[in-house]
mmCIF file of C-alpha atoms in Angstrom:
data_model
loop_
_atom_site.group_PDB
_atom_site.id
_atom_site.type_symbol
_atom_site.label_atom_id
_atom_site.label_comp_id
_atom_site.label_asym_id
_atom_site.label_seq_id
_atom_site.Cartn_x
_atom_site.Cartn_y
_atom_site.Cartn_z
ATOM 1 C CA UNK J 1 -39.365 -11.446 -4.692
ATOM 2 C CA UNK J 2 -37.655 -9.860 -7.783
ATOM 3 C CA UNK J 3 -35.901 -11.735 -10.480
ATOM 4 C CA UNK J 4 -32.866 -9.839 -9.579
ATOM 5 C CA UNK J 5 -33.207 -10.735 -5.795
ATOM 6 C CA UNK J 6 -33.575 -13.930 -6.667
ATOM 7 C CA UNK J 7 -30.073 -14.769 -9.089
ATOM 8 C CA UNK J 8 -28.052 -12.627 -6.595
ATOM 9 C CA UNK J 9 -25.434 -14.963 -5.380
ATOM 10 C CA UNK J 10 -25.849 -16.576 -1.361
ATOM 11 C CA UNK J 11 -23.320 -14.777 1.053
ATOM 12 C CA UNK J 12 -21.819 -17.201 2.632
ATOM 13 C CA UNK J 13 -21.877 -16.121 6.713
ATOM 14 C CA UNK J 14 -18.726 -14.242 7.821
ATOM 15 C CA UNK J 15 -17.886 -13.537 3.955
ATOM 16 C CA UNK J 16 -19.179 -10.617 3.006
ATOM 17 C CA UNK J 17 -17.977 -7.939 2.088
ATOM 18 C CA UNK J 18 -18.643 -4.877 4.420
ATOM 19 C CA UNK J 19 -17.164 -7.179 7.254
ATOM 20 C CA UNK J 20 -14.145 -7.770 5.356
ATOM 21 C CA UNK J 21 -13.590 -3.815 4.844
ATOM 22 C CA UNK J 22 -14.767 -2.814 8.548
ATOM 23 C CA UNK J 23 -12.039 -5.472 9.423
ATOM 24 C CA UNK J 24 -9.320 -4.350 6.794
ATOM 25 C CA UNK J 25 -9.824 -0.850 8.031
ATOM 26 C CA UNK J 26 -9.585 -1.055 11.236
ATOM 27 C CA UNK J 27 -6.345 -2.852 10.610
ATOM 28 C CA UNK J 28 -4.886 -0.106 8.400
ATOM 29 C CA UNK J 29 -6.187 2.646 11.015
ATOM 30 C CA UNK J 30 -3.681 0.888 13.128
ATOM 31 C CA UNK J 31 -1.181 0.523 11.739
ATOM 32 C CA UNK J 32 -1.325 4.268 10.192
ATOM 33 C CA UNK J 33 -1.582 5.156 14.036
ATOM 34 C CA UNK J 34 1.780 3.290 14.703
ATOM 35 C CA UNK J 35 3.364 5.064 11.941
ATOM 36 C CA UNK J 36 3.153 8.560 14.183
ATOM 37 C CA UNK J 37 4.583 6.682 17.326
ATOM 38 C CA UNK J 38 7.564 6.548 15.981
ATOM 39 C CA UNK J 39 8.115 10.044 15.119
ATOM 40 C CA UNK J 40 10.720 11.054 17.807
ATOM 41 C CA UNK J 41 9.430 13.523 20.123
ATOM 42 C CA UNK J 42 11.077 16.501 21.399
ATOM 43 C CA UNK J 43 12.629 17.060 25.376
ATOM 44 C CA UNK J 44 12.741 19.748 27.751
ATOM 45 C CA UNK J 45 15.659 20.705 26.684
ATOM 46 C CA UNK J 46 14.457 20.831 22.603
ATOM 47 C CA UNK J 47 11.885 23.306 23.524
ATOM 48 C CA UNK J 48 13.837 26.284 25.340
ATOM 49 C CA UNK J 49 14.128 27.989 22.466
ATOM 50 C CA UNK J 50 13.058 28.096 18.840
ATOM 51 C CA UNK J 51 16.516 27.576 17.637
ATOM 52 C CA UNK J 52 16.981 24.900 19.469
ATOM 53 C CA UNK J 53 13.368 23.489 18.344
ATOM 54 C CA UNK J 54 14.190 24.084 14.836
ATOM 55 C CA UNK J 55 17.469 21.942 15.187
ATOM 56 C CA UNK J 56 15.615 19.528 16.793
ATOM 57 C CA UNK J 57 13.580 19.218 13.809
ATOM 58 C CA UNK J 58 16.161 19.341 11.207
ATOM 59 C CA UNK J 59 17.629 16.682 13.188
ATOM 60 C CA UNK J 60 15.163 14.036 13.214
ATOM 61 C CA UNK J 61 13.296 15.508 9.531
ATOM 62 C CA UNK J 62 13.882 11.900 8.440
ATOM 63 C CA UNK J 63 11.170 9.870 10.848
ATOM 64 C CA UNK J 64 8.916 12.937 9.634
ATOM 65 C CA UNK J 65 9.616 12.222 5.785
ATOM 66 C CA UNK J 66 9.375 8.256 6.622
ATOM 67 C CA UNK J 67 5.830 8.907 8.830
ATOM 68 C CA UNK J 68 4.479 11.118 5.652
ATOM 69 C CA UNK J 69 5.834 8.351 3.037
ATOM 70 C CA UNK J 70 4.365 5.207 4.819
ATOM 71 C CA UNK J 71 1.279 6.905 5.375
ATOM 72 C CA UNK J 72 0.415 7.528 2.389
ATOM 73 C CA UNK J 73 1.748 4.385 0.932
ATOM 74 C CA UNK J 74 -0.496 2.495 3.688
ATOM 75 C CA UNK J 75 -3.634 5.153 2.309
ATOM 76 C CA UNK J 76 -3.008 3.785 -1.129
ATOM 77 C CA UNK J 77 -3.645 0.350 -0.817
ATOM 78 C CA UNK J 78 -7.023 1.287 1.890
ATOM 79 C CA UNK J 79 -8.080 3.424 -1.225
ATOM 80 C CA UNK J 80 -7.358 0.145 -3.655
ATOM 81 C CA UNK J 81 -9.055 -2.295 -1.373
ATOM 82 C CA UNK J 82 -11.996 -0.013 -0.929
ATOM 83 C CA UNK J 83 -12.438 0.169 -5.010
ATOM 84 C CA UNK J 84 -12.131 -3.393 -4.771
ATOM 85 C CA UNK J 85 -14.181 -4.403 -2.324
ATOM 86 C CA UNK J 86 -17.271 -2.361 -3.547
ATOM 87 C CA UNK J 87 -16.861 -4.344 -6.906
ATOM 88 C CA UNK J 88 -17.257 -7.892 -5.170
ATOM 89 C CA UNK J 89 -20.518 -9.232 -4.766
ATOM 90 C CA UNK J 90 -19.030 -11.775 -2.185
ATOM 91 C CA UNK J 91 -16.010 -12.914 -0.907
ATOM 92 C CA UNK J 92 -14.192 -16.683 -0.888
ATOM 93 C CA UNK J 93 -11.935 -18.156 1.078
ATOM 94 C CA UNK J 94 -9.141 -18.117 -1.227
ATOM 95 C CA UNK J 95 -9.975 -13.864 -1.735
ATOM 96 C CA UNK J 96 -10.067 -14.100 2.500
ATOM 97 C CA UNK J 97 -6.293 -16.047 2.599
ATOM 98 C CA UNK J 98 -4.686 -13.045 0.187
ATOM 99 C CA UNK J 99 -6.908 -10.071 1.967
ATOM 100 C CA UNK J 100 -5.093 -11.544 5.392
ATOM 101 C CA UNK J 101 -1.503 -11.967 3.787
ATOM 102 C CA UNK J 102 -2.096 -7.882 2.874
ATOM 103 C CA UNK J 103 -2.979 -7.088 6.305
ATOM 104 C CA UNK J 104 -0.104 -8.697 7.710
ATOM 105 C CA UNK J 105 2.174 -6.712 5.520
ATOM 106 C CA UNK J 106 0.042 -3.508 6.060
ATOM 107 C CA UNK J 107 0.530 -4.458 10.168
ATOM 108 C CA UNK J 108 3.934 -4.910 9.660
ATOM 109 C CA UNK J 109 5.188 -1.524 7.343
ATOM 110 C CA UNK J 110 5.381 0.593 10.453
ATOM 111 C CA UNK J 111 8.404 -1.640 11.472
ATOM 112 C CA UNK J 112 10.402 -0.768 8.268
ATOM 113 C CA UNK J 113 9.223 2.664 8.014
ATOM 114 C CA UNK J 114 10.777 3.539 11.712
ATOM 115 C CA UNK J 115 13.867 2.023 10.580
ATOM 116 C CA UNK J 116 14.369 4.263 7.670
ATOM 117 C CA UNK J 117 13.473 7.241 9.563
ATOM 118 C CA UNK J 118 16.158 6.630 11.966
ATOM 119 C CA UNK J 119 18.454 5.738 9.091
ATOM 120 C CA UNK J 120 17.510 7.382 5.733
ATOM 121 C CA UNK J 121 20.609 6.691 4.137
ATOM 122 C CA UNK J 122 20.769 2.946 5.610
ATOM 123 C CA UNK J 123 20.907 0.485 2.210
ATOM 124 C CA UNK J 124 19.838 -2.106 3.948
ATOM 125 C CA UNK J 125 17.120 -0.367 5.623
ATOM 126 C CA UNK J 126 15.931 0.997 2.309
ATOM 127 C CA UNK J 127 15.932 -2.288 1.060
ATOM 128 C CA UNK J 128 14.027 -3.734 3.657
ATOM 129 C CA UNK J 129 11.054 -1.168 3.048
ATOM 130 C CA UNK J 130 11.185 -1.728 -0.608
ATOM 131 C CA UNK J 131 10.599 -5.618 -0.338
ATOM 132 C CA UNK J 132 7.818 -5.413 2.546
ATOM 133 C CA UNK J 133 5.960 -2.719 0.747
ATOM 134 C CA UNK J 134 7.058 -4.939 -2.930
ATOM 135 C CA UNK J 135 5.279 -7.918 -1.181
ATOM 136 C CA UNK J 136 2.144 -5.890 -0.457
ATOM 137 C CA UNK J 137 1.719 -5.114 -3.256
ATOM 138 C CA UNK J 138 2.223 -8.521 -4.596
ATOM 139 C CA UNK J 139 -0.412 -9.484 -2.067
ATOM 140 C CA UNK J 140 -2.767 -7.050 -3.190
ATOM 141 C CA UNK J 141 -2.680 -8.077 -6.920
ATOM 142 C CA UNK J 142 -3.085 -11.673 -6.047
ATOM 143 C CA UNK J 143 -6.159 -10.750 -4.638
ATOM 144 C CA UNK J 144 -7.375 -8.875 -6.912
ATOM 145 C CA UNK J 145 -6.502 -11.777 -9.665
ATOM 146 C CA UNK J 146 -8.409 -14.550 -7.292
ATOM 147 C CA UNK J 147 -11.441 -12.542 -7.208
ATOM 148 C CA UNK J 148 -11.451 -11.774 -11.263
ATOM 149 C CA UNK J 149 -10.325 -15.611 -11.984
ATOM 150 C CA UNK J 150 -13.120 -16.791 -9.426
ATOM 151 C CA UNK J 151 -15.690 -14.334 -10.781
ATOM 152 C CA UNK J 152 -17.126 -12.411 -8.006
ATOM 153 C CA UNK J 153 -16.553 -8.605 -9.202
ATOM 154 C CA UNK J 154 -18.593 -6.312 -11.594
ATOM 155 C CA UNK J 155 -15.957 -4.941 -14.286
ATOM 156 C CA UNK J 156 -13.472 -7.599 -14.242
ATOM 157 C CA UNK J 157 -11.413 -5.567 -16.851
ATOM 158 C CA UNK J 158 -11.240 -3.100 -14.523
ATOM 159 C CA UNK J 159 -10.090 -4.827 -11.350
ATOM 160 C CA UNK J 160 -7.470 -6.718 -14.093
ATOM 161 C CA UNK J 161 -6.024 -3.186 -14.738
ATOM 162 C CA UNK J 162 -5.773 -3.325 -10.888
ATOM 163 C CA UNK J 163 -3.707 -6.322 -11.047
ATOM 164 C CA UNK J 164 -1.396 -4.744 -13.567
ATOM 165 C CA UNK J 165 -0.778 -1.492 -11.675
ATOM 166 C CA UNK J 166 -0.255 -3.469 -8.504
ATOM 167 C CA UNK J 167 2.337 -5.881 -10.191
ATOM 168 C CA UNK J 168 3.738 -3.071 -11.856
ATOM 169 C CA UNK J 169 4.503 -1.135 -8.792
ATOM 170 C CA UNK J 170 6.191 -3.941 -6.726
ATOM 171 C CA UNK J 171 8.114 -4.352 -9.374
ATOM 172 C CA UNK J 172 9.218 -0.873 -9.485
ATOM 173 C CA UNK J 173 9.884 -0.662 -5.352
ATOM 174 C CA UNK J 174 12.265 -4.399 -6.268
ATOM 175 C CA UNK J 175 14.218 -2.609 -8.761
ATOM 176 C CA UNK J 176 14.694 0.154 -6.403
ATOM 177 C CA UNK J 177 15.754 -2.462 -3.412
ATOM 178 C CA UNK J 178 17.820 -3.780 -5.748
ATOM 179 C CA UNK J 179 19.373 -0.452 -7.016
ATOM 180 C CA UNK J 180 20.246 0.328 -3.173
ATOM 181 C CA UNK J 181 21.724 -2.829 -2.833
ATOM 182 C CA UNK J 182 24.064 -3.281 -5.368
ATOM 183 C CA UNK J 183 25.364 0.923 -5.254
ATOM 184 C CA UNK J 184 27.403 0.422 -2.810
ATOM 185 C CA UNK J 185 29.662 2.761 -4.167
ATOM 186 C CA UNK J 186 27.396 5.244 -4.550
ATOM 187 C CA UNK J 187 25.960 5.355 -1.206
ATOM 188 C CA UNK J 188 24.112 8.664 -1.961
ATOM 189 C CA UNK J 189 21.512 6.056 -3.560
ATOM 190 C CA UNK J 190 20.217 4.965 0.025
ATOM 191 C CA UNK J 191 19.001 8.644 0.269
ATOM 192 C CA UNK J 192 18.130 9.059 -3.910
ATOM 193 C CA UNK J 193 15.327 5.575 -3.140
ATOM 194 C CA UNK J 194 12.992 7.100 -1.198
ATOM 195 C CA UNK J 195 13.248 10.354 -2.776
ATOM 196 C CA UNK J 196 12.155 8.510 -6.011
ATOM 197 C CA UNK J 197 9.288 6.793 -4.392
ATOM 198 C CA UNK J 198 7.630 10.197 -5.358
ATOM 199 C CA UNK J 199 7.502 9.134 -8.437
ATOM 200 C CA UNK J 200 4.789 6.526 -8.127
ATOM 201 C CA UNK J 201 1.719 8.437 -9.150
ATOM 202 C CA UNK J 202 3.422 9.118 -12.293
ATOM 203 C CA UNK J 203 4.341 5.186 -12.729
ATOM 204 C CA UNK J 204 0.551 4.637 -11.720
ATOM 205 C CA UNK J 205 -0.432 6.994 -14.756
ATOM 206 C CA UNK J 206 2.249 5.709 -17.185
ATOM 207 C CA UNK J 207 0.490 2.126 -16.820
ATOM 208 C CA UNK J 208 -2.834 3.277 -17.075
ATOM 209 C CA UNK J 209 -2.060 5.033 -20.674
ATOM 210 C CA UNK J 210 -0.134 1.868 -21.931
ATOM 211 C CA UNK J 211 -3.136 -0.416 -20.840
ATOM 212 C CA UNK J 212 -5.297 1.583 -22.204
ATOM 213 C CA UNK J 213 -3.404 2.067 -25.746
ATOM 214 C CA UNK J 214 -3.117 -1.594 -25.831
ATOM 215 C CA UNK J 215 -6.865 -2.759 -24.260
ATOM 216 C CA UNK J 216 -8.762 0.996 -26.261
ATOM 217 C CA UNK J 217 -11.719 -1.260 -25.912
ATOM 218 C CA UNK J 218 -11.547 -1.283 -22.053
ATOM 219 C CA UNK J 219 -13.507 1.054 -19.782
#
């Protein structure tokens, strides 16, 4: 036995992590799945012509935008969890609690997302996206905190940059729930939200070059 086999840290049975991630994925495959469900199909009578396909489309372009949004949303945190979970060398029970409180929220997003594809410009529909996918995220930086503050990943500064884009993000889908909310008189805003969503990738870079001028020492 090697010196390195024998410091590597016991597994304890049902915690490792390739079940965790053959569990987690199999959860977000799911719940990716239901996102398409609820993409209205077309009738008989949308198919008897192309014009009448193409209104058909035009019509119900919404549930297509929300399907593509929550999708990819939903592919973002797999990704995340993925990174992470190839960093831990095991997993404990307080890691397990906050890796079920994201799957329940992952499970859950396909409820929101049909009801902003049926209403786009529905505040309160926006809003309710925002928060569920805000609380992910929230989710998904508590467990990445728990398993840096418990010590079970390679990198730590790494997965704490993780925390910070996570936190940083539900705080940007809050402010937009918020935004929606409180615009009443602008209700053009219900529409603007998800629009802006786009944006994230660029939020996701923008905290990455602020860590990074303030932590030039991290990898």
């Amino acid at each position: 036995m090697t010196s390195e086999q024998e410091t590597e840290e016991p597994v304890e049975s049902g915690y490792s992590p390739e079940r965790m991630i053959f569990f987690s994925d199999a959860v977000f495959a799911i719940a990716m799945t239901l996102l398409a469900i609820e993409i209205e199909r077309p009738e008989e009578k949308d198919l008897v012509s192309s014009a009448a396909l193409a209104e058909f489309l035009w019509h119900h372009i919404s549930s297509l935008i929300a399907f593509v949004l929550g999708f990819f949303l939903l592919w973002g945190v797999q990704r995340r969890h993925h990174v992470l979970m190839d960093r831990a060398r095991r997993l404990t029970h307080r890691m397990s609690g906050w890796n079920a409180a994201v799957l329940v929220l992952a499970a859950f997003l396909p409820f929101p997302t049909a009801m902003i594809g049926h209403g786009f410009g529905n505040s309160l529909a926006v809003g309710i996206f925002a928060v569920t996918y805000a609380a992910l995220l929230g989710c998904e930086a508590m467990l990445k905190h728990t398993a840096v503050r418990e010590g079970v990943v390679s990198n730590p500064a790494a997965v704490r940059l993780g925390v910070v884009v996570s936190v940083v993000l539900a705080a940007f889908f809050l402010l937009t729930a918020l935004a929606v909310q409180f615009a009443g008189a602008v209700p053009a805003l219900g529409y603007a939200a998800p629009y802006g969503w786009i944006a994230i990738p660029l939020v996701i870079d923008l905290t990455h070059r602020v860590w990074r001028r303030r932590h030039p020492d991290a990898p």
